[in-house]
Amino acid sequence: MPTSWVDMRDRSDRRLWLALALSALLGAPAAAQAPQPPAPLPSPLPLFPSDNWWNADVSAAPLDSNSAGFIGLIGGARTLHPDFGGDDGSSYGVYGMIYVVVPGTQPLEIVDFSEGYPDESDVGAPGRPGYPIPVGARTEPKWIEGGQPGGGPSGDRHMLLVDRDRRILFELYATRWDSLASRWKADSGAVFLLDANGRRPEGWTSADAAGLAILPGLVRYDEVFGPDPIRHAFRVTVQSTNGHVFPASHTASTSTSPNALPMGARLRLKASKSIGSYPRRSRRSSRR
């Protein structure tokens, strides 16, 4: 279990939560065609086993002794900036994370990690080198974060792929199609088996930089408009971090401040925070 727990007051407002509805525009299908909202993720949900760190109930976990210091550095009066997706006004019309659901028959593409972190990247799933990247992602928009066909020349360019039949999550960082070399490149790649609690080797990065998966921490359209509470933690980022704690495996900051959160820490909504006045869909979380 993570070793650092922090209470924080929820500073979000109605506009933040209404932005959830825009996430219907996030994804793309497996076939090479005009991207659509992603196909359903494989059940059961949430992703990963019920005892996975993403799904653990931390409501009764002990409070970190430096909770106030962590929140003070983050900024107790700061508002949250959501990346829930939607039209950003650009020609590609995507803001936030994209994920793609593909069948187990999707052909695998070899990805070149030589310009990034080849020693900390997975070449593919066990016994099956390559990533199930649809051909359409080379030339069509909205397959990769940022929306540009083939990933474009800059940005984080995350690409999240789910093999729904084999139950495998593939995540890439700085993904781009090299048309001259006729191959995919990325700075890092990580593969997670959805039926296991596999952790990256100590010191290894991932598309998340903490060595964690990204997709299980996203708030999705189907969760907001579905009948059940959201039973997993939400992925968040902060300005400064210092080191990492389990389940994270990688440090991605040079900060030495004792008040900077370590990668892998959990922020927990205060039990005293009333959410009764928020719209119904804003109360999907089960306070994990």
PDB file of C-alpha atoms in Angstrom, residues 25-252:
ATOM      1  CA  LEU A  25     -15.144  13.374 -27.248  1.00  0.00           C
ATOM      2  CA  LEU A  26     -11.984  11.742 -25.928  1.00  0.00           C
ATOM      3  CA  GLY A  27     -11.398   8.520 -27.746  1.00  0.00           C
ATOM      4  CA  ALA A  28     -11.110   6.543 -30.918  1.00  0.00           C
ATOM      5  CA  PRO A  29     -12.083   3.087 -32.197  1.00  0.00           C
ATOM      6  CA  ALA A  30      -9.814   0.285 -33.322  1.00  0.00           C
ATOM      7  CA  ALA A  31     -10.482   0.534 -37.069  1.00  0.00           C
ATOM      8  CA  ALA A  32      -8.839   3.056 -39.380  1.00  0.00           C
ATOM      9  CA  GLN A  33     -11.784   5.423 -39.692  1.00  0.00           C
ATOM     10  CA  ALA A  34     -12.999   8.720 -38.301  1.00  0.00           C
ATOM     11  CA  PRO A  35     -12.407   8.414 -34.524  1.00  0.00           C
ATOM     12  CA  GLN A  36     -15.434   7.925 -32.285  1.00  0.00           C
ATOM     13  CA  PRO A  37     -15.888   7.622 -28.509  1.00  0.00           C
ATOM     14  CA  PRO A  38     -13.972   4.508 -27.416  1.00  0.00           C
ATOM     15  CA  ALA A  39     -15.518   1.072 -27.282  1.00  0.00           C
ATOM     16  CA  PRO A  40     -16.390  -0.243 -23.809  1.00  0.00           C
ATOM     17  CA  LEU A  41     -13.500  -1.279 -21.602  1.00  0.00           C
ATOM     18  CA  PRO A  42     -13.339  -4.951 -20.606  1.00  0.00           C
ATOM     19  CA  SER A  43     -15.254  -5.778 -17.440  1.00  0.00           C
ATOM     20  CA  PRO A  44     -15.206  -6.040 -14.513  1.00  0.00           C
ATOM     21  CA  LEU A  45     -14.654  -2.392 -13.699  1.00  0.00           C
ATOM     22  CA  PRO A  46     -12.839  -0.570 -12.196  1.00  0.00           C
ATOM     23  CA  LEU A  47      -9.693  -1.655 -13.993  1.00  0.00           C
ATOM     24  CA  PHE A  48      -7.289  -4.004 -12.170  1.00  0.00           C
ATOM     25  CA  PRO A  49      -8.156  -6.302  -9.236  1.00  0.00           C
ATOM     26  CA  SER A  50     -10.235  -4.975  -6.339  1.00  0.00           C
ATOM     27  CA  ASP A  51      -7.172  -4.973  -4.040  1.00  0.00           C
ATOM     28  CA  ASN A  52      -5.067  -2.938  -6.479  1.00  0.00           C
ATOM     29  CA  TRP A  53      -3.688   0.383  -5.179  1.00  0.00           C
ATOM     30  CA  TRP A  54      -5.925   2.273  -7.606  1.00  0.00           C
ATOM     31  CA  ASN A  55      -9.002   0.660  -6.053  1.00  0.00           C
ATOM     32  CA  ALA A  56      -8.002   0.510  -2.382  1.00  0.00           C
ATOM     33  CA  ASP A  57     -10.303   2.178   0.168  1.00  0.00           C
ATOM     34  CA  VAL A  58      -8.057   4.580   2.095  1.00  0.00           C
ATOM     35  CA  SER A  59     -10.774   6.320   4.095  1.00  0.00           C
ATOM     36  CA  ALA A  60      -9.467   4.791   7.342  1.00  0.00           C
ATOM     37  CA  ALA A  61      -5.751   4.942   6.513  1.00  0.00           C
ATOM     38  CA  PRO A  62      -3.535   6.888   8.980  1.00  0.00           C
ATOM     39  CA  LEU A  63      -2.803  10.514   8.197  1.00  0.00           C
ATOM     40  CA  ASP A  64       0.718  11.465   7.123  1.00  0.00           C
ATOM     41  CA  SER A  65       2.480  13.485   9.798  1.00  0.00           C
ATOM     42  CA  ASN A  66       3.362  16.152   7.223  1.00  0.00           C
ATOM     43  CA  SER A  67      -0.102  16.408   5.654  1.00  0.00           C
ATOM     44  CA  ALA A  68      -0.389  20.145   6.406  1.00  0.00           C
ATOM     45  CA  GLY A  69       3.053  20.814   4.900  1.00  0.00           C
ATOM     46  CA  PHE A  70       2.196  18.983   1.690  1.00  0.00           C
ATOM     47  CA  ILE A  71      -1.085  20.843   1.277  1.00  0.00           C
ATOM     48  CA  GLY A  72       0.593  24.155   2.112  1.00  0.00           C
ATOM     49  CA  LEU A  73       3.124  23.766  -0.707  1.00  0.00           C
ATOM     50  CA  ILE A  74       0.476  22.651  -3.195  1.00  0.00           C
ATOM     51  CA  GLY A  75      -1.637  25.642  -2.180  1.00  0.00           C
ATOM     52  CA  GLY A  76      -4.698  25.144  -0.012  1.00  0.00           C
ATOM     53  CA  ALA A  77      -6.616  27.838  -1.885  1.00  0.00           C
ATOM     54  CA  ARG A  78      -5.686  26.681  -5.386  1.00  0.00           C
ATOM     55  CA  THR A  79      -8.380  25.354  -7.700  1.00  0.00           C
ATOM     56  CA  LEU A  80      -8.135  22.139  -9.693  1.00  0.00           C
ATOM     57  CA  HIS A  81      -7.489  22.278 -13.435  1.00  0.00           C
ATOM     58  CA  PRO A  82      -9.353  19.392 -15.095  1.00  0.00           C
ATOM     59  CA  ASP A  83      -8.200  17.625 -18.254  1.00  0.00           C
ATOM     60  CA  PHE A  84     -11.517  15.889 -18.816  1.00  0.00           C
ATOM     61  CA  GLY A  85     -11.506  16.304 -22.576  1.00  0.00           C
ATOM     62  CA  GLY A  86     -13.556  18.004 -25.236  1.00  0.00           C
ATOM     63  CA  ASP A  87     -13.037  20.458 -28.079  1.00  0.00           C
ATOM     64  CA  ASP A  88     -10.136  22.803 -27.389  1.00  0.00           C
ATOM     65  CA  GLY A  89     -10.929  25.016 -30.378  1.00  0.00           C
ATOM     66  CA  SER A  90      -8.013  23.768 -32.487  1.00  0.00           C
ATOM     67  CA  SER A  91      -8.302  22.060 -35.843  1.00  0.00           C
ATOM     68  CA  TYR A  92      -7.868  18.714 -34.094  1.00  0.00           C
ATOM     69  CA  GLY A  93     -10.440  19.426 -31.405  1.00  0.00           C
ATOM     70  CA  VAL A  94      -9.042  17.298 -28.559  1.00  0.00           C
ATOM     71  CA  TYR A  95      -8.163  18.347 -25.040  1.00  0.00           C
ATOM     72  CA  GLY A  96      -7.161  15.847 -22.366  1.00  0.00           C
ATOM     73  CA  MET A  97      -6.367  12.152 -22.507  1.00  0.00           C
ATOM     74  CA  ILE A  98      -7.409   9.789 -25.298  1.00  0.00           C
ATOM     75  CA  TYR A  99      -7.697   6.028 -24.938  1.00  0.00           C
ATOM     76  CA  VAL A 100      -8.252   3.411 -27.614  1.00  0.00           C
ATOM     77  CA  VAL A 101      -9.906   0.001 -27.177  1.00  0.00           C
ATOM     78  CA  VAL A 102      -8.805  -2.673 -29.670  1.00  0.00           C
ATOM     79  CA  PRO A 103      -9.567  -6.402 -30.178  1.00  0.00           C
ATOM     80  CA  GLY A 104      -7.025  -9.112 -29.451  1.00  0.00           C
ATOM     81  CA  THR A 105      -6.565  -9.568 -33.208  1.00  0.00           C
ATOM     82  CA  GLN A 106      -5.160  -6.047 -33.644  1.00  0.00           C
ATOM     83  CA  PRO A 107      -1.741  -6.357 -35.381  1.00  0.00           C
ATOM     84  CA  LEU A 108       1.234  -5.339 -33.250  1.00  0.00           C
ATOM     85  CA  GLU A 109       3.595  -2.520 -34.212  1.00  0.00           C
ATOM     86  CA  ILE A 110       7.211  -2.499 -33.073  1.00  0.00           C
ATOM     87  CA  VAL A 111       7.984   0.769 -31.258  1.00  0.00           C
ATOM     88  CA  ASP A 112      11.461   2.335 -31.258  1.00  0.00           C
ATOM     89  CA  PHE A 113      12.404   3.677 -27.789  1.00  0.00           C
ATOM     90  CA  SER A 114      16.050   4.416 -28.603  1.00  0.00           C
ATOM     91  CA  GLU A 115      15.663   8.201 -28.309  1.00  0.00           C
ATOM     92  CA  GLY A 116      14.024   8.019 -24.877  1.00  0.00           C
ATOM     93  CA  TYR A 117      14.208   5.377 -22.150  1.00  0.00           C
ATOM     94  CA  PRO A 118      14.898   2.070 -23.921  1.00  0.00           C
ATOM     95  CA  ASP A 119      16.244   0.408 -20.759  1.00  0.00           C
ATOM     96  CA  GLU A 120      13.055   1.245 -18.827  1.00  0.00           C
ATOM     97  CA  SER A 121      10.508   0.421 -21.540  1.00  0.00           C
ATOM     98  CA  ASP A 122       8.579  -2.750 -22.339  1.00  0.00           C
ATOM     99  CA  VAL A 123       8.968  -3.998 -25.913  1.00  0.00           C
ATOM    100  CA  GLY A 124       5.440  -5.405 -25.612  1.00  0.00           C
ATOM    101  CA  ALA A 125       3.380  -7.885 -23.637  1.00  0.00           C
ATOM    102  CA  PRO A 126       5.121 -11.063 -22.417  1.00  0.00           C
ATOM    103  CA  GLY A 127       6.044 -13.167 -25.434  1.00  0.00           C
ATOM    104  CA  ARG A 128       4.447 -10.731 -27.887  1.00  0.00           C
ATOM    105  CA  PRO A 129       6.695  -7.792 -28.856  1.00  0.00           C
ATOM    106  CA  GLY A 130       4.918  -4.728 -30.181  1.00  0.00           C
ATOM    107  CA  TYR A 131       2.005  -2.446 -29.372  1.00  0.00           C
ATOM    108  CA  PRO A 132      -1.508  -2.749 -30.903  1.00  0.00           C
ATOM    109  CA  ILE A 133      -1.513   0.650 -32.628  1.00  0.00           C
ATOM    110  CA  PRO A 134      -4.176   0.995 -35.346  1.00  0.00           C
ATOM    111  CA  VAL A 135      -2.919   2.005 -38.796  1.00  0.00           C
ATOM    112  CA  GLY A 136      -5.242   5.003 -38.818  1.00  0.00           C
ATOM    113  CA  ALA A 137      -3.231   6.642 -36.024  1.00  0.00           C
ATOM    114  CA  ARG A 138      -0.469   7.386 -38.529  1.00  0.00           C
ATOM    115  CA  THR A 139      -2.496   9.845 -40.595  1.00  0.00           C
ATOM    116  CA  GLU A 140      -5.770  10.540 -38.773  1.00  0.00           C
ATOM    117  CA  PRO A 141      -6.357  12.993 -35.899  1.00  0.00           C
ATOM    118  CA  LYS A 142      -7.564  12.228 -32.360  1.00  0.00           C
ATOM    119  CA  TRP A 143      -5.803   8.935 -31.712  1.00  0.00           C
ATOM    120  CA  ILE A 144      -2.974  10.418 -29.626  1.00  0.00           C
ATOM    121  CA  GLU A 145      -3.046  13.068 -26.892  1.00  0.00           C
ATOM    122  CA  GLY A 146      -2.966  16.486 -28.547  1.00  0.00           C
ATOM    123  CA  GLY A 147      -5.013  15.160 -31.461  1.00  0.00           C
ATOM    124  CA  GLN A 148      -2.413  15.567 -34.209  1.00  0.00           C
ATOM    125  CA  PRO A 149      -2.125  12.793 -36.801  1.00  0.00           C
ATOM    126  CA  GLY A 150       0.861  10.620 -36.036  1.00  0.00           C
ATOM    127  CA  GLY A 151       1.407  12.424 -32.739  1.00  0.00           C
ATOM    128  CA  GLY A 152       2.867  15.623 -34.143  1.00  0.00           C
ATOM    129  CA  PRO A 153       6.258  17.187 -33.372  1.00  0.00           C
ATOM    130  CA  SER A 154       5.920  18.068 -29.675  1.00  0.00           C
ATOM    131  CA  GLY A 155       3.980  17.624 -26.452  1.00  0.00           C
ATOM    132  CA  ASP A 156       3.451  14.681 -24.089  1.00  0.00           C
ATOM    133  CA  ARG A 157       1.614  12.747 -26.819  1.00  0.00           C
ATOM    134  CA  HIS A 158       0.413   9.953 -24.557  1.00  0.00           C
ATOM    135  CA  MET A 159      -1.188   7.001 -26.299  1.00  0.00           C
ATOM    136  CA  LEU A 160      -3.268   4.609 -24.190  1.00  0.00           C
ATOM    137  CA  LEU A 161      -4.323   1.290 -25.736  1.00  0.00           C
ATOM    138  CA  VAL A 162      -6.449  -1.491 -24.239  1.00  0.00           C
ATOM    139  CA  ASP A 163      -6.520  -4.994 -25.695  1.00  0.00           C
ATOM    140  CA  ARG A 164     -10.061  -5.884 -24.602  1.00  0.00           C
ATOM    141  CA  ASP A 165      -9.731  -9.624 -25.334  1.00  0.00           C
ATOM    142  CA  ARG A 166      -6.306 -10.299 -23.861  1.00  0.00           C
ATOM    143  CA  ARG A 167      -6.993  -7.774 -21.048  1.00  0.00           C
ATOM    144  CA  ILE A 168      -3.760  -5.830 -21.438  1.00  0.00           C
ATOM    145  CA  LEU A 169      -3.122  -2.084 -21.068  1.00  0.00           C
ATOM    146  CA  PHE A 170      -0.396  -0.485 -23.199  1.00  0.00           C
ATOM    147  CA  GLU A 171       0.738   3.092 -22.491  1.00  0.00           C
ATOM    148  CA  LEU A 172       3.190   5.192 -24.512  1.00  0.00           C
ATOM    149  CA  TYR A 173       4.774   8.596 -23.918  1.00  0.00           C
ATOM    150  CA  ALA A 174       5.937  11.047 -26.621  1.00  0.00           C
ATOM    151  CA  THR A 175       4.392   8.835 -29.286  1.00  0.00           C
ATOM    152  CA  ARG A 176       5.082   9.777 -32.919  1.00  0.00           C
ATOM    153  CA  TRP A 177       5.003   8.169 -36.338  1.00  0.00           C
ATOM    154  CA  ASP A 178       8.287   8.503 -38.254  1.00  0.00           C
ATOM    155  CA  SER A 179       7.128   8.453 -41.855  1.00  0.00           C
ATOM    156  CA  LEU A 180      10.689   8.480 -43.244  1.00  0.00           C
ATOM    157  CA  ALA A 181      11.683   5.413 -41.225  1.00  0.00           C
ATOM    158  CA  SER A 182       8.165   3.944 -41.517  1.00  0.00           C
ATOM    159  CA  ARG A 183       7.978   3.089 -37.810  1.00  0.00           C
ATOM    160  CA  TRP A 184       6.553   4.263 -34.504  1.00  0.00           C
ATOM    161  CA  LYS A 185       8.762   5.975 -31.946  1.00  0.00           C
ATOM    162  CA  ALA A 186       8.123   6.824 -28.298  1.00  0.00           C
ATOM    163  CA  ASP A 187      10.208   7.912 -25.336  1.00  0.00           C
ATOM    164  CA  SER A 188       8.783   5.257 -23.027  1.00  0.00           C
ATOM    165  CA  GLY A 189       6.367   2.359 -23.064  1.00  0.00           C
ATOM    166  CA  ALA A 190       4.763   0.351 -20.272  1.00  0.00           C
ATOM    167  CA  VAL A 191       2.530  -2.721 -20.361  1.00  0.00           C
ATOM    168  CA  PHE A 192       0.132  -3.691 -17.551  1.00  0.00           C
ATOM    169  CA  LEU A 193      -1.863  -6.930 -17.244  1.00  0.00           C
ATOM    170  CA  LEU A 194      -5.370  -5.992 -16.121  1.00  0.00           C
ATOM    171  CA  ASP A 195      -5.825  -9.159 -14.059  1.00  0.00           C
ATOM    172  CA  ALA A 196      -2.676  -8.624 -11.971  1.00  0.00           C
ATOM    173  CA  ASN A 197      -1.144  -6.090  -9.586  1.00  0.00           C
ATOM    174  CA  GLY A 198       2.152  -5.865 -11.416  1.00  0.00           C
ATOM    175  CA  ARG A 199       4.445  -2.986 -10.452  1.00  0.00           C
ATOM    176  CA  ARG A 200       7.191  -1.546 -12.628  1.00  0.00           C
ATOM    177  CA  PRO A 201      10.739  -2.532 -11.622  1.00  0.00           C
ATOM    178  CA  GLU A 202      12.160  -0.130  -9.041  1.00  0.00           C
ATOM    179  CA  GLY A 203      13.646   2.906 -10.797  1.00  0.00           C
ATOM    180  CA  TRP A 204      11.689   2.403 -14.023  1.00  0.00           C
ATOM    181  CA  THR A 205       9.537   5.144 -15.504  1.00  0.00           C
ATOM    182  CA  SER A 206       6.266   4.821 -17.418  1.00  0.00           C
ATOM    183  CA  ALA A 207       4.113   7.072 -19.557  1.00  0.00           C
ATOM    184  CA  ASP A 208       3.086   8.593 -16.207  1.00  0.00           C
ATOM    185  CA  ALA A 209       6.737   9.282 -15.138  1.00  0.00           C
ATOM    186  CA  ALA A 210       5.943   7.807 -11.700  1.00  0.00           C
ATOM    187  CA  GLY A 211       6.010   4.277 -13.073  1.00  0.00           C
ATOM    188  CA  LEU A 212       2.242   4.063 -12.615  1.00  0.00           C
ATOM    189  CA  ALA A 213      -0.466   3.433 -15.181  1.00  0.00           C
ATOM    190  CA  ILE A 214      -2.520   6.418 -16.390  1.00  0.00           C
ATOM    191  CA  LEU A 215      -5.829   4.979 -17.584  1.00  0.00           C
ATOM    192  CA  PRO A 216      -7.086   3.565 -14.246  1.00  0.00           C
ATOM    193  CA  GLY A 217      -6.910   7.045 -12.715  1.00  0.00           C
ATOM    194  CA  LEU A 218      -8.836   8.890 -15.415  1.00  0.00           C
ATOM    195  CA  VAL A 219     -12.449   9.983 -14.908  1.00  0.00           C
ATOM    196  CA  ARG A 220     -14.355   8.634 -17.898  1.00  0.00           C
ATOM    197  CA  TYR A 221     -17.656   9.585 -19.493  1.00  0.00           C
ATOM    198  CA  ASP A 222     -19.204   6.179 -18.769  1.00  0.00           C
ATOM    199  CA  GLU A 223     -18.365   6.555 -15.068  1.00  0.00           C
ATOM    200  CA  VAL A 224     -19.898  10.008 -14.746  1.00  0.00           C
ATOM    201  CA  PHE A 225     -23.125   9.052 -16.498  1.00  0.00           C
ATOM    202  CA  GLY A 226     -23.297   5.491 -15.170  1.00  0.00           C
ATOM    203  CA  PRO A 227     -25.320   4.334 -12.142  1.00  0.00           C
ATOM    204  CA  ASP A 228     -22.455   3.472  -9.777  1.00  0.00           C
ATOM    205  CA  PRO A 229     -20.011   5.491  -7.667  1.00  0.00           C
ATOM    206  CA  ILE A 230     -16.464   5.815  -8.986  1.00  0.00           C
ATOM    207  CA  ARG A 231     -14.471   3.288  -6.986  1.00  0.00           C
ATOM    208  CA  HIS A 232     -10.932   4.240  -7.931  1.00  0.00           C
ATOM    209  CA  ALA A 233      -8.515   7.041  -7.149  1.00  0.00           C
ATOM    210  CA  PHE A 234      -8.233  10.008  -9.518  1.00  0.00           C
ATOM    211  CA  ARG A 235      -4.889  10.741 -11.150  1.00  0.00           C
ATOM    212  CA  VAL A 236      -3.607  14.235 -10.325  1.00  0.00           C
ATOM    213  CA  THR A 237      -0.372  16.122 -10.904  1.00  0.00           C
ATOM    214  CA  VAL A 238       1.231  18.866  -8.822  1.00  0.00           C
ATOM    215  CA  GLN A 239       3.930  21.429  -9.547  1.00  0.00           C
ATOM    216  CA  SER A 240       6.687  19.958  -7.348  1.00  0.00           C
ATOM    217  CA  THR A 241       7.458  16.422  -6.212  1.00  0.00           C
ATOM    218  CA  ASN A 242      10.229  14.909  -4.109  1.00  0.00           C
ATOM    219  CA  GLY A 243      11.112  11.247  -4.520  1.00  0.00           C
ATOM    220  CA  HIS A 244       8.556   8.460  -4.738  1.00  0.00           C
ATOM    221  CA  VAL A 245       6.733   5.982  -2.501  1.00  0.00           C
ATOM    222  CA  PHE A 246       5.110   2.640  -3.223  1.00  0.00           C
ATOM    223  CA  PRO A 247       3.436   1.887  -5.582  1.00  0.00           C
ATOM    224  CA  ALA A 248       5.336   4.449  -7.686  1.00  0.00           C
ATOM    225  CA  SER A 249       8.712   3.249  -8.954  1.00  0.00           C
ATOM    226  CA  HIS A 250      10.282   6.369 -10.429  1.00  0.00           C
ATOM    227  CA  THR A 251      11.308   9.853  -9.305  1.00  0.00           C
ATOM    228  CA  ALA A 252      10.863  12.689 -11.778  1.00  0.00           C
TER     229      ALA A 252
END
